[in-house]
Amino acid sequence: MTAVADPPTARPFATGFQLARRAGAAPALQAMTDALGGPPPIGHQRIGVVLGRQVLPSARALLVVEAPGGPVTFVRWTADAAHLVPDDRPARNATNAADVAVEAGTDLRARWTTGLAWIRLGLSIGLRDACLDYLSGRRTGSALLVHDPMIKCQLTDAFVAQLEYEELLGHDDAPLPAAVRTEVHRGLTELDRDLLRLLGASGFAADGPGGTAQASELLAEICATWQTPDLGDQP
């Protein structure tokens, strides 16, 4: 069984997709931040995401997910800090984010939500790759688990679902309708949960596939409430 054949052809989504599958959530999110000119928007109740463990004074860490590729920290920003950028280069990224927000308004939010869907698809394919590796080294009696008919059916269903989500996302850099983004995010969350079960106890290790799936699902929940902050009134 091969991976999804055709990654998105338009950058920055192509880069985020490939990095997510090969390297993990943190590298993919950083590449998307650099490409879009600003960090992920802030969600409901000022919930945001920071790459790494170092958090600016204007934010309080809520959860650190030790996912492969680097930790992802979920934070709550203070009421007067919506303009701050959760990155170790606040001045440069704040300027870029302000430019994008002023020129494109909610388009930044839409592009980030679409970009995150591509990142999550890459993470999901990486999770399926991990399942194949794990099941190819485990046996039940004299047969490899990967050859078990029920497991083969589950892996095939996952492969087909990922192809369907790829088709829904398309192959250009245009933001997608909200209904399509919602469908993809919901489907990927359910698919990843099913794949984790194929990994047994190892699927729930915080520093392994379980951490990747947790970070992916939490990002989807936050992005459902994303707001593009007004970055034009920075001091």
Short mmCIF file of the C-alpha atoms (twelve columns), coordinates in Angstrom:
data_MODEL
# 
_entry.id   MODEL 
# 
loop_
_atom_site.group_PDB 
_atom_site.id 
_atom_site.type_symbol 
_atom_site.label_atom_id 
_atom_site.label_alt_id 
_atom_site.label_comp_id 
_atom_site.label_asym_id 
_atom_site.label_seq_id 
_atom_site.Cartn_x 
_atom_site.Cartn_y 
_atom_site.Cartn_z 
_atom_site.pdbx_PDB_model_num 
ATOM 1   C CA . MET A 1   0.000   0.000   0.000  1 
ATOM 2   C CA . THR A 2   1.485   3.303   -1.022 1 
ATOM 3   C CA . ALA A 3   1.012   6.770   0.376  1 
ATOM 4   C CA . VAL A 4   -1.356  9.346   -1.033 1 
ATOM 5   C CA . ALA A 5   0.067   9.860   -4.492 1 
ATOM 6   C CA . ASP A 6   -0.260  13.538  -5.241 1 
ATOM 7   C CA . PRO A 7   0.594   16.081  -2.565 1 
ATOM 8   C CA . PRO A 8   -0.678  19.620  -3.017 1 
ATOM 9   C CA . THR A 9   1.224   21.358  -5.797 1 
ATOM 10  C CA . ALA A 10  0.967   24.869  -4.378 1 
ATOM 11  C CA . ARG A 11  3.227   26.166  -1.666 1 
ATOM 12  C CA . PRO A 12  2.999   26.684  1.282  1 
ATOM 13  C CA . PHE A 13  0.538   23.822  1.612  1 
ATOM 14  C CA . ALA A 14  2.835   21.339  -0.142 1 
ATOM 15  C CA . THR A 15  5.673   22.038  2.274  1 
ATOM 16  C CA . GLY A 16  3.444   21.733  5.320  1 
ATOM 17  C CA . PHE A 17  1.969   18.481  4.044  1 
ATOM 18  C CA . GLN A 18  5.343   16.849  3.377  1 
ATOM 19  C CA . LEU A 19  6.929   18.053  6.621  1 
ATOM 20  C CA . ALA A 20  3.967   16.856  8.653  1 
ATOM 21  C CA . ARG A 21  4.247   13.357  7.254  1 
ATOM 22  C CA . ARG A 22  8.037   13.087  7.446  1 
ATOM 23  C CA . ALA A 23  9.014   15.290  10.402 1 
ATOM 24  C CA . GLY A 24  5.977   15.979  12.591 1 
ATOM 25  C CA . ALA A 25  3.614   18.755  13.620 1 
ATOM 26  C CA . ALA A 26  6.061   21.371  14.917 1 
ATOM 27  C CA . PRO A 27  8.258   21.611  11.768 1 
ATOM 28  C CA . ALA A 28  5.154   21.735  9.564  1 
ATOM 29  C CA . LEU A 29  3.549   24.492  11.646 1 
ATOM 30  C CA . GLN A 30  6.764   26.519  11.599 1 
ATOM 31  C CA . ALA A 31  7.037   26.223  7.813  1 
ATOM 32  C CA . MET A 32  3.412   27.322  7.429  1 
ATOM 33  C CA . THR A 33  3.966   30.263  9.780  1 
ATOM 34  C CA . ASP A 34  6.938   31.443  7.730  1 
ATOM 35  C CA . ALA A 35  5.142   30.944  4.412  1 
ATOM 36  C CA . LEU A 36  1.877   32.664  5.362  1 
ATOM 37  C CA . GLY A 37  3.649   35.532  7.082  1 
ATOM 38  C CA . GLY A 38  2.015   35.063  10.457 1 
ATOM 39  C CA . PRO A 39  1.337   32.524  13.209 1 
ATOM 40  C CA . PRO A 40  -1.859  30.536  13.658 1 
ATOM 41  C CA . PRO A 41  -4.721  32.858  14.659 1 
ATOM 42  C CA . ILE A 42  -5.941  33.021  18.227 1 
ATOM 43  C CA . GLY A 43  -8.984  30.908  19.095 1 
ATOM 44  C CA . HIS A 44  -11.903 31.124  21.490 1 
ATOM 45  C CA . GLN A 45  -10.989 32.359  24.981 1 
ATOM 46  C CA . ARG A 46  -7.627  33.502  23.574 1 
ATOM 47  C CA . ILE A 47  -6.322  29.952  23.160 1 
ATOM 48  C CA . GLY A 48  -3.301  29.684  20.872 1 
ATOM 49  C CA . VAL A 49  -0.373  27.479  20.017 1 
ATOM 50  C CA . VAL A 50  3.358   27.986  20.519 1 
ATOM 51  C CA . LEU A 51  6.135   25.865  19.059 1 
ATOM 52  C CA . GLY A 52  8.555   24.612  21.677 1 
ATOM 53  C CA . ARG A 53  8.276   24.976  25.437 1 
ATOM 54  C CA . GLN A 54  9.292   28.604  25.875 1 
ATOM 55  C CA . VAL A 55  6.246   30.783  26.410 1 
ATOM 56  C CA . LEU A 56  6.164   34.581  26.327 1 
ATOM 57  C CA . PRO A 57  5.256   36.350  29.597 1 
ATOM 58  C CA . SER A 58  1.922   37.350  28.055 1 
ATOM 59  C CA . ALA A 59  0.741   33.762  27.834 1 
ATOM 60  C CA . ARG A 60  0.079   30.890  30.230 1 
ATOM 61  C CA . ALA A 61  0.919   27.355  29.183 1 
ATOM 62  C CA . LEU A 62  -2.082  25.018  29.352 1 
ATOM 63  C CA . LEU A 63  -0.651  21.842  27.840 1 
ATOM 64  C CA . VAL A 64  2.645   20.741  26.313 1 
ATOM 65  C CA . VAL A 65  2.309   17.920  23.793 1 
ATOM 66  C CA . GLU A 66  5.631   16.112  23.375 1 
ATOM 67  C CA . ALA A 67  4.978   15.084  19.797 1 
ATOM 68  C CA . PRO A 68  7.608   13.678  17.426 1 
ATOM 69  C CA . GLY A 69  9.340   16.558  15.658 1 
ATOM 70  C CA . GLY A 70  9.257   18.800  18.712 1 
ATOM 71  C CA . PRO A 71  6.888   19.919  21.469 1 
ATOM 72  C CA . VAL A 72  3.742   21.893  20.726 1 
ATOM 73  C CA . THR A 73  2.482   24.088  23.565 1 
ATOM 74  C CA . PHE A 74  -1.125  25.229  23.859 1 
ATOM 75  C CA . VAL A 75  -1.449  28.546  25.675 1 
ATOM 76  C CA . ARG A 76  -3.964  31.155  26.791 1 
ATOM 77  C CA . TRP A 77  -2.956  34.710  25.932 1 
ATOM 78  C CA . THR A 78  -3.716  37.566  28.313 1 
ATOM 79  C CA . ALA A 79  -6.513  39.965  27.387 1 
ATOM 80  C CA . ASP A 80  -4.105  42.739  26.437 1 
ATOM 81  C CA . ALA A 81  -1.687  40.524  24.475 1 
ATOM 82  C CA . ALA A 82  -3.683  39.505  21.405 1 
ATOM 83  C CA . HIS A 83  -1.231  41.400  19.233 1 
ATOM 84  C CA . LEU A 84  1.743   39.374  20.443 1 
ATOM 85  C CA . VAL A 85  2.982   36.584  18.216 1 
ATOM 86  C CA . PRO A 86  3.652   33.185  19.828 1 
ATOM 87  C CA . ASP A 87  7.097   32.707  18.363 1 
ATOM 88  C CA . ASP A 88  10.706  33.291  19.365 1 
ATOM 89  C CA . ARG A 89  10.904  36.062  16.737 1 
ATOM 90  C CA . PRO A 90  8.010   38.286  17.808 1 
ATOM 91  C CA . ALA A 91  9.103   41.512  16.196 1 
ATOM 92  C CA . ARG A 92  9.664   40.111  12.701 1 
ATOM 93  C CA . ASN A 93  6.611   37.873  12.660 1 
ATOM 94  C CA . ALA A 94  4.358   40.500  14.188 1 
ATOM 95  C CA . THR A 95  5.171   42.851  11.323 1 
ATOM 96  C CA . ASN A 96  4.495   40.160  8.723  1 
ATOM 97  C CA . ALA A 97  1.306   39.087  10.422 1 
ATOM 98  C CA . ALA A 98  0.108   42.675  10.618 1 
ATOM 99  C CA . ASP A 99  0.682   43.167  6.904  1 
ATOM 100 C CA . VAL A 100 -1.227  40.015  6.044  1 
ATOM 101 C CA . ALA A 101 -4.081  40.762  8.419  1 
ATOM 102 C CA . VAL A 102 -4.524  44.327  7.199  1 
ATOM 103 C CA . GLU A 103 -4.412  43.382  3.510  1 
ATOM 104 C CA . ALA A 104 -6.362  40.126  3.615  1 
ATOM 105 C CA . GLY A 105 -8.551  40.336  6.737  1 
ATOM 106 C CA . THR A 106 -10.187 37.004  7.383  1 
ATOM 107 C CA . ASP A 107 -8.354  35.468  4.403  1 
ATOM 108 C CA . LEU A 108 -5.408  34.728  6.710  1 
ATOM 109 C CA . ARG A 109 -7.684  32.710  8.954  1 
ATOM 110 C CA . ALA A 110 -9.156  30.832  5.993  1 
ATOM 111 C CA . ARG A 111 -5.728  30.057  4.542  1 
ATOM 112 C CA . TRP A 112 -4.448  28.890  7.916  1 
ATOM 113 C CA . THR A 113 -7.461  26.619  8.348  1 
ATOM 114 C CA . THR A 114 -6.923  25.134  4.897  1 
ATOM 115 C CA . GLY A 115 -3.197  24.853  5.533  1 
ATOM 116 C CA . LEU A 116 -3.827  23.124  8.830  1 
ATOM 117 C CA . ALA A 117 -6.058  20.605  7.059  1 
ATOM 118 C CA . TRP A 118 -3.127  19.741  4.767  1 
ATOM 119 C CA . ILE A 119 -0.822  19.470  7.778  1 
ATOM 120 C CA . ARG A 120 -3.289  17.173  9.529  1 
ATOM 121 C CA . LEU A 121 -3.592  15.027  6.404  1 
ATOM 122 C CA . GLY A 122 0.191   14.673  6.342  1 
ATOM 123 C CA . LEU A 123 0.204   13.733  10.028 1 
ATOM 124 C CA . SER A 124 -2.550  11.192  9.407  1 
ATOM 125 C CA . ILE A 125 -0.614  9.570   6.565  1 
ATOM 126 C CA . GLY A 126 2.445   9.483   8.811  1 
ATOM 127 C CA . LEU A 127 0.306   7.748   11.419 1 
ATOM 128 C CA . ARG A 128 -0.757  5.166   8.849  1 
ATOM 129 C CA . ASP A 129 2.901   4.668   7.951  1 
ATOM 130 C CA . ALA A 130 3.623   4.034   11.640 1 
ATOM 131 C CA . CYS A 131 0.818   1.453   11.725 1 
ATOM 132 C CA . LEU A 132 2.275   -0.368  8.734  1 
ATOM 133 C CA . ASP A 133 5.723   -0.459  10.323 1 
ATOM 134 C CA . TYR A 134 4.357   -1.636  13.662 1 
ATOM 135 C CA . LEU A 135 2.044   -4.310  12.246 1 
ATOM 136 C CA . SER A 136 4.704   -5.581  9.856  1 
ATOM 137 C CA . GLY A 137 6.843   -6.525  12.848 1 
ATOM 138 C CA . ARG A 138 4.150   -8.166  14.974 1 
ATOM 139 C CA . ARG A 139 2.787   -11.696 14.639 1 
ATOM 140 C CA . THR A 140 -0.267  -13.600 15.703 1 
ATOM 141 C CA . GLY A 141 0.775   -17.216 15.592 1 
ATOM 142 C CA . SER A 142 2.853   -17.634 12.453 1 
ATOM 143 C CA . ALA A 143 1.218   -14.780 10.507 1 
ATOM 144 C CA . LEU A 144 2.149   -11.122 10.519 1 
ATOM 145 C CA . LEU A 145 -0.558  -8.859  11.890 1 
ATOM 146 C CA . VAL A 146 -0.383  -6.696  8.790  1 
ATOM 147 C CA . HIS A 147 -1.741  -9.672  6.809  1 
ATOM 148 C CA . ASP A 148 -4.746  -10.164 9.071  1 
ATOM 149 C CA . PRO A 149 -7.878  -9.668  6.902  1 
ATOM 150 C CA . MET A 150 -9.602  -7.315  9.361  1 
ATOM 151 C CA . ILE A 151 -6.495  -5.197  9.833  1 
ATOM 152 C CA . LYS A 152 -5.894  -5.065  6.075  1 
ATOM 153 C CA . CYS A 153 -9.475  -3.855  5.686  1 
ATOM 154 C CA . GLN A 154 -8.950  -1.085  8.263  1 
ATOM 155 C CA . LEU A 155 -5.722  0.066   6.609  1 
ATOM 156 C CA . THR A 156 -7.379  0.070   3.204  1 
ATOM 157 C CA . ASP A 157 -10.303 2.087   4.535  1 
ATOM 158 C CA . ALA A 158 -7.836  4.603   5.980  1 
ATOM 159 C CA . PHE A 159 -5.991  4.838   2.666  1 
ATOM 160 C CA . VAL A 160 -9.220  5.436   0.742  1 
ATOM 161 C CA . ALA A 161 -10.421 8.034   3.253  1 
ATOM 162 C CA . GLN A 162 -7.133  9.926   2.988  1 
ATOM 163 C CA . LEU A 163 -7.439  9.960   -0.792 1 
ATOM 164 C CA . GLU A 164 -10.956 11.350  -0.465 1 
ATOM 165 C CA . TYR A 165 -9.802  14.110  1.886  1 
ATOM 166 C CA . GLU A 166 -6.994  14.953  -0.517 1 
ATOM 167 C CA . GLU A 167 -9.516  15.372  -3.316 1 
ATOM 168 C CA . LEU A 168 -11.701 17.574  -1.124 1 
ATOM 169 C CA . LEU A 169 -8.740  19.806  -0.318 1 
ATOM 170 C CA . GLY A 170 -7.788  20.170  -3.999 1 
ATOM 171 C CA . HIS A 171 -4.396  21.099  -5.412 1 
ATOM 172 C CA . ASP A 172 -4.199  24.872  -5.373 1 
ATOM 173 C CA . ASP A 173 -3.624  27.408  -2.637 1 
ATOM 174 C CA . ALA A 174 -7.139  28.844  -2.579 1 
ATOM 175 C CA . PRO A 175 -8.917  28.820  0.790  1 
ATOM 176 C CA . LEU A 176 -11.677 26.228  0.972  1 
ATOM 177 C CA . PRO A 177 -15.340 26.723  1.873  1 
ATOM 178 C CA . ALA A 178 -15.954 26.391  5.584  1 
ATOM 179 C CA . ALA A 179 -18.158 23.315  5.128  1 
ATOM 180 C CA . VAL A 180 -15.370 21.460  3.304  1 
ATOM 181 C CA . ARG A 181 -12.761 22.361  5.914  1 
ATOM 182 C CA . THR A 182 -15.078 21.242  8.698  1 
ATOM 183 C CA . GLU A 183 -15.758 17.917  6.982  1 
ATOM 184 C CA . VAL A 184 -12.055 17.220  6.472  1 
ATOM 185 C CA . HIS A 185 -11.077 18.122  10.026 1 
ATOM 186 C CA . ARG A 186 -13.853 16.018  11.540 1 
ATOM 187 C CA . GLY A 187 -13.037 13.064  9.309  1 
ATOM 188 C CA . LEU A 188 -9.323  13.184  10.067 1 
ATOM 189 C CA . THR A 189 -9.970  13.228  13.807 1 
ATOM 190 C CA . GLU A 190 -12.104 10.089  13.581 1 
ATOM 191 C CA . LEU A 191 -9.647  8.391   11.235 1 
ATOM 192 C CA . ASP A 192 -6.653  9.068   13.474 1 
ATOM 193 C CA . ARG A 193 -8.452  7.659   16.488 1 
ATOM 194 C CA . ASP A 194 -9.132  4.452   14.565 1 
ATOM 195 C CA . LEU A 195 -5.503  4.197   13.438 1 
ATOM 196 C CA . LEU A 196 -4.208  4.617   16.994 1 
ATOM 197 C CA . ARG A 197 -6.103  1.511   18.043 1 
ATOM 198 C CA . LEU A 198 -4.109  -0.541  15.555 1 
ATOM 199 C CA . LEU A 199 -0.927  0.362   17.445 1 
ATOM 200 C CA . GLY A 200 -2.050  -1.134  20.729 1 
ATOM 201 C CA . ALA A 201 -0.614  0.450   23.852 1 
ATOM 202 C CA . SER A 202 2.226   2.048   21.880 1 
ATOM 203 C CA . GLY A 203 -0.313  4.182   20.039 1 
ATOM 204 C CA . PHE A 204 -1.041  6.125   23.183 1 
ATOM 205 C CA . ALA A 205 2.536   6.976   24.135 1 
ATOM 206 C CA . ALA A 206 2.769   10.741  24.550 1 
ATOM 207 C CA . ASP A 207 6.099   10.991  22.723 1 
ATOM 208 C CA . GLY A 208 5.007   8.778   19.827 1 
ATOM 209 C CA . PRO A 209 2.031   8.511   17.464 1 
ATOM 210 C CA . GLY A 210 -0.331  9.283   20.333 1 
ATOM 211 C CA . GLY A 211 1.311   12.669  20.823 1 
ATOM 212 C CA . THR A 212 1.028   13.420  17.114 1 
ATOM 213 C CA . ALA A 213 -2.660  12.540  17.046 1 
ATOM 214 C CA . GLN A 214 -3.333  14.545  20.197 1 
ATOM 215 C CA . ALA A 215 -1.621  17.646  18.820 1 
ATOM 216 C CA . SER A 216 -3.477  17.257  15.531 1 
ATOM 217 C CA . GLU A 217 -6.881  16.932  17.180 1 
ATOM 218 C CA . LEU A 218 -6.331  19.853  19.553 1 
ATOM 219 C CA . LEU A 219 -5.232  22.077  16.667 1 
ATOM 220 C CA . ALA A 220 -8.443  21.220  14.824 1 
ATOM 221 C CA . GLU A 221 -10.545 22.101  17.858 1 
ATOM 222 C CA . ILE A 222 -8.812  25.455  18.240 1 
ATOM 223 C CA . CYS A 223 -8.984  26.369  14.566 1 
ATOM 224 C CA . ALA A 224 -12.756 25.849  14.584 1 
ATOM 225 C CA . THR A 225 -12.916 29.051  16.688 1 
ATOM 226 C CA . TRP A 226 -10.001 30.921  15.142 1 
ATOM 227 C CA . GLN A 227 -10.207 34.679  14.989 1 
ATOM 228 C CA . THR A 228 -7.815  36.776  12.939 1 
ATOM 229 C CA . PRO A 229 -6.452  39.240  15.535 1 
ATOM 230 C CA . ASP A 230 -6.206  42.910  14.720 1 
ATOM 231 C CA . LEU A 231 -2.451  43.333  14.584 1 
ATOM 232 C CA . GLY A 232 -2.509  46.850  13.247 1 
ATOM 233 C CA . ASP A 233 -2.638  48.642  16.620 1 
ATOM 234 C CA . GLN A 234 0.620   47.385  18.055 1 
ATOM 235 C CA . PRO A 235 2.612   49.891  20.088 1 
# 
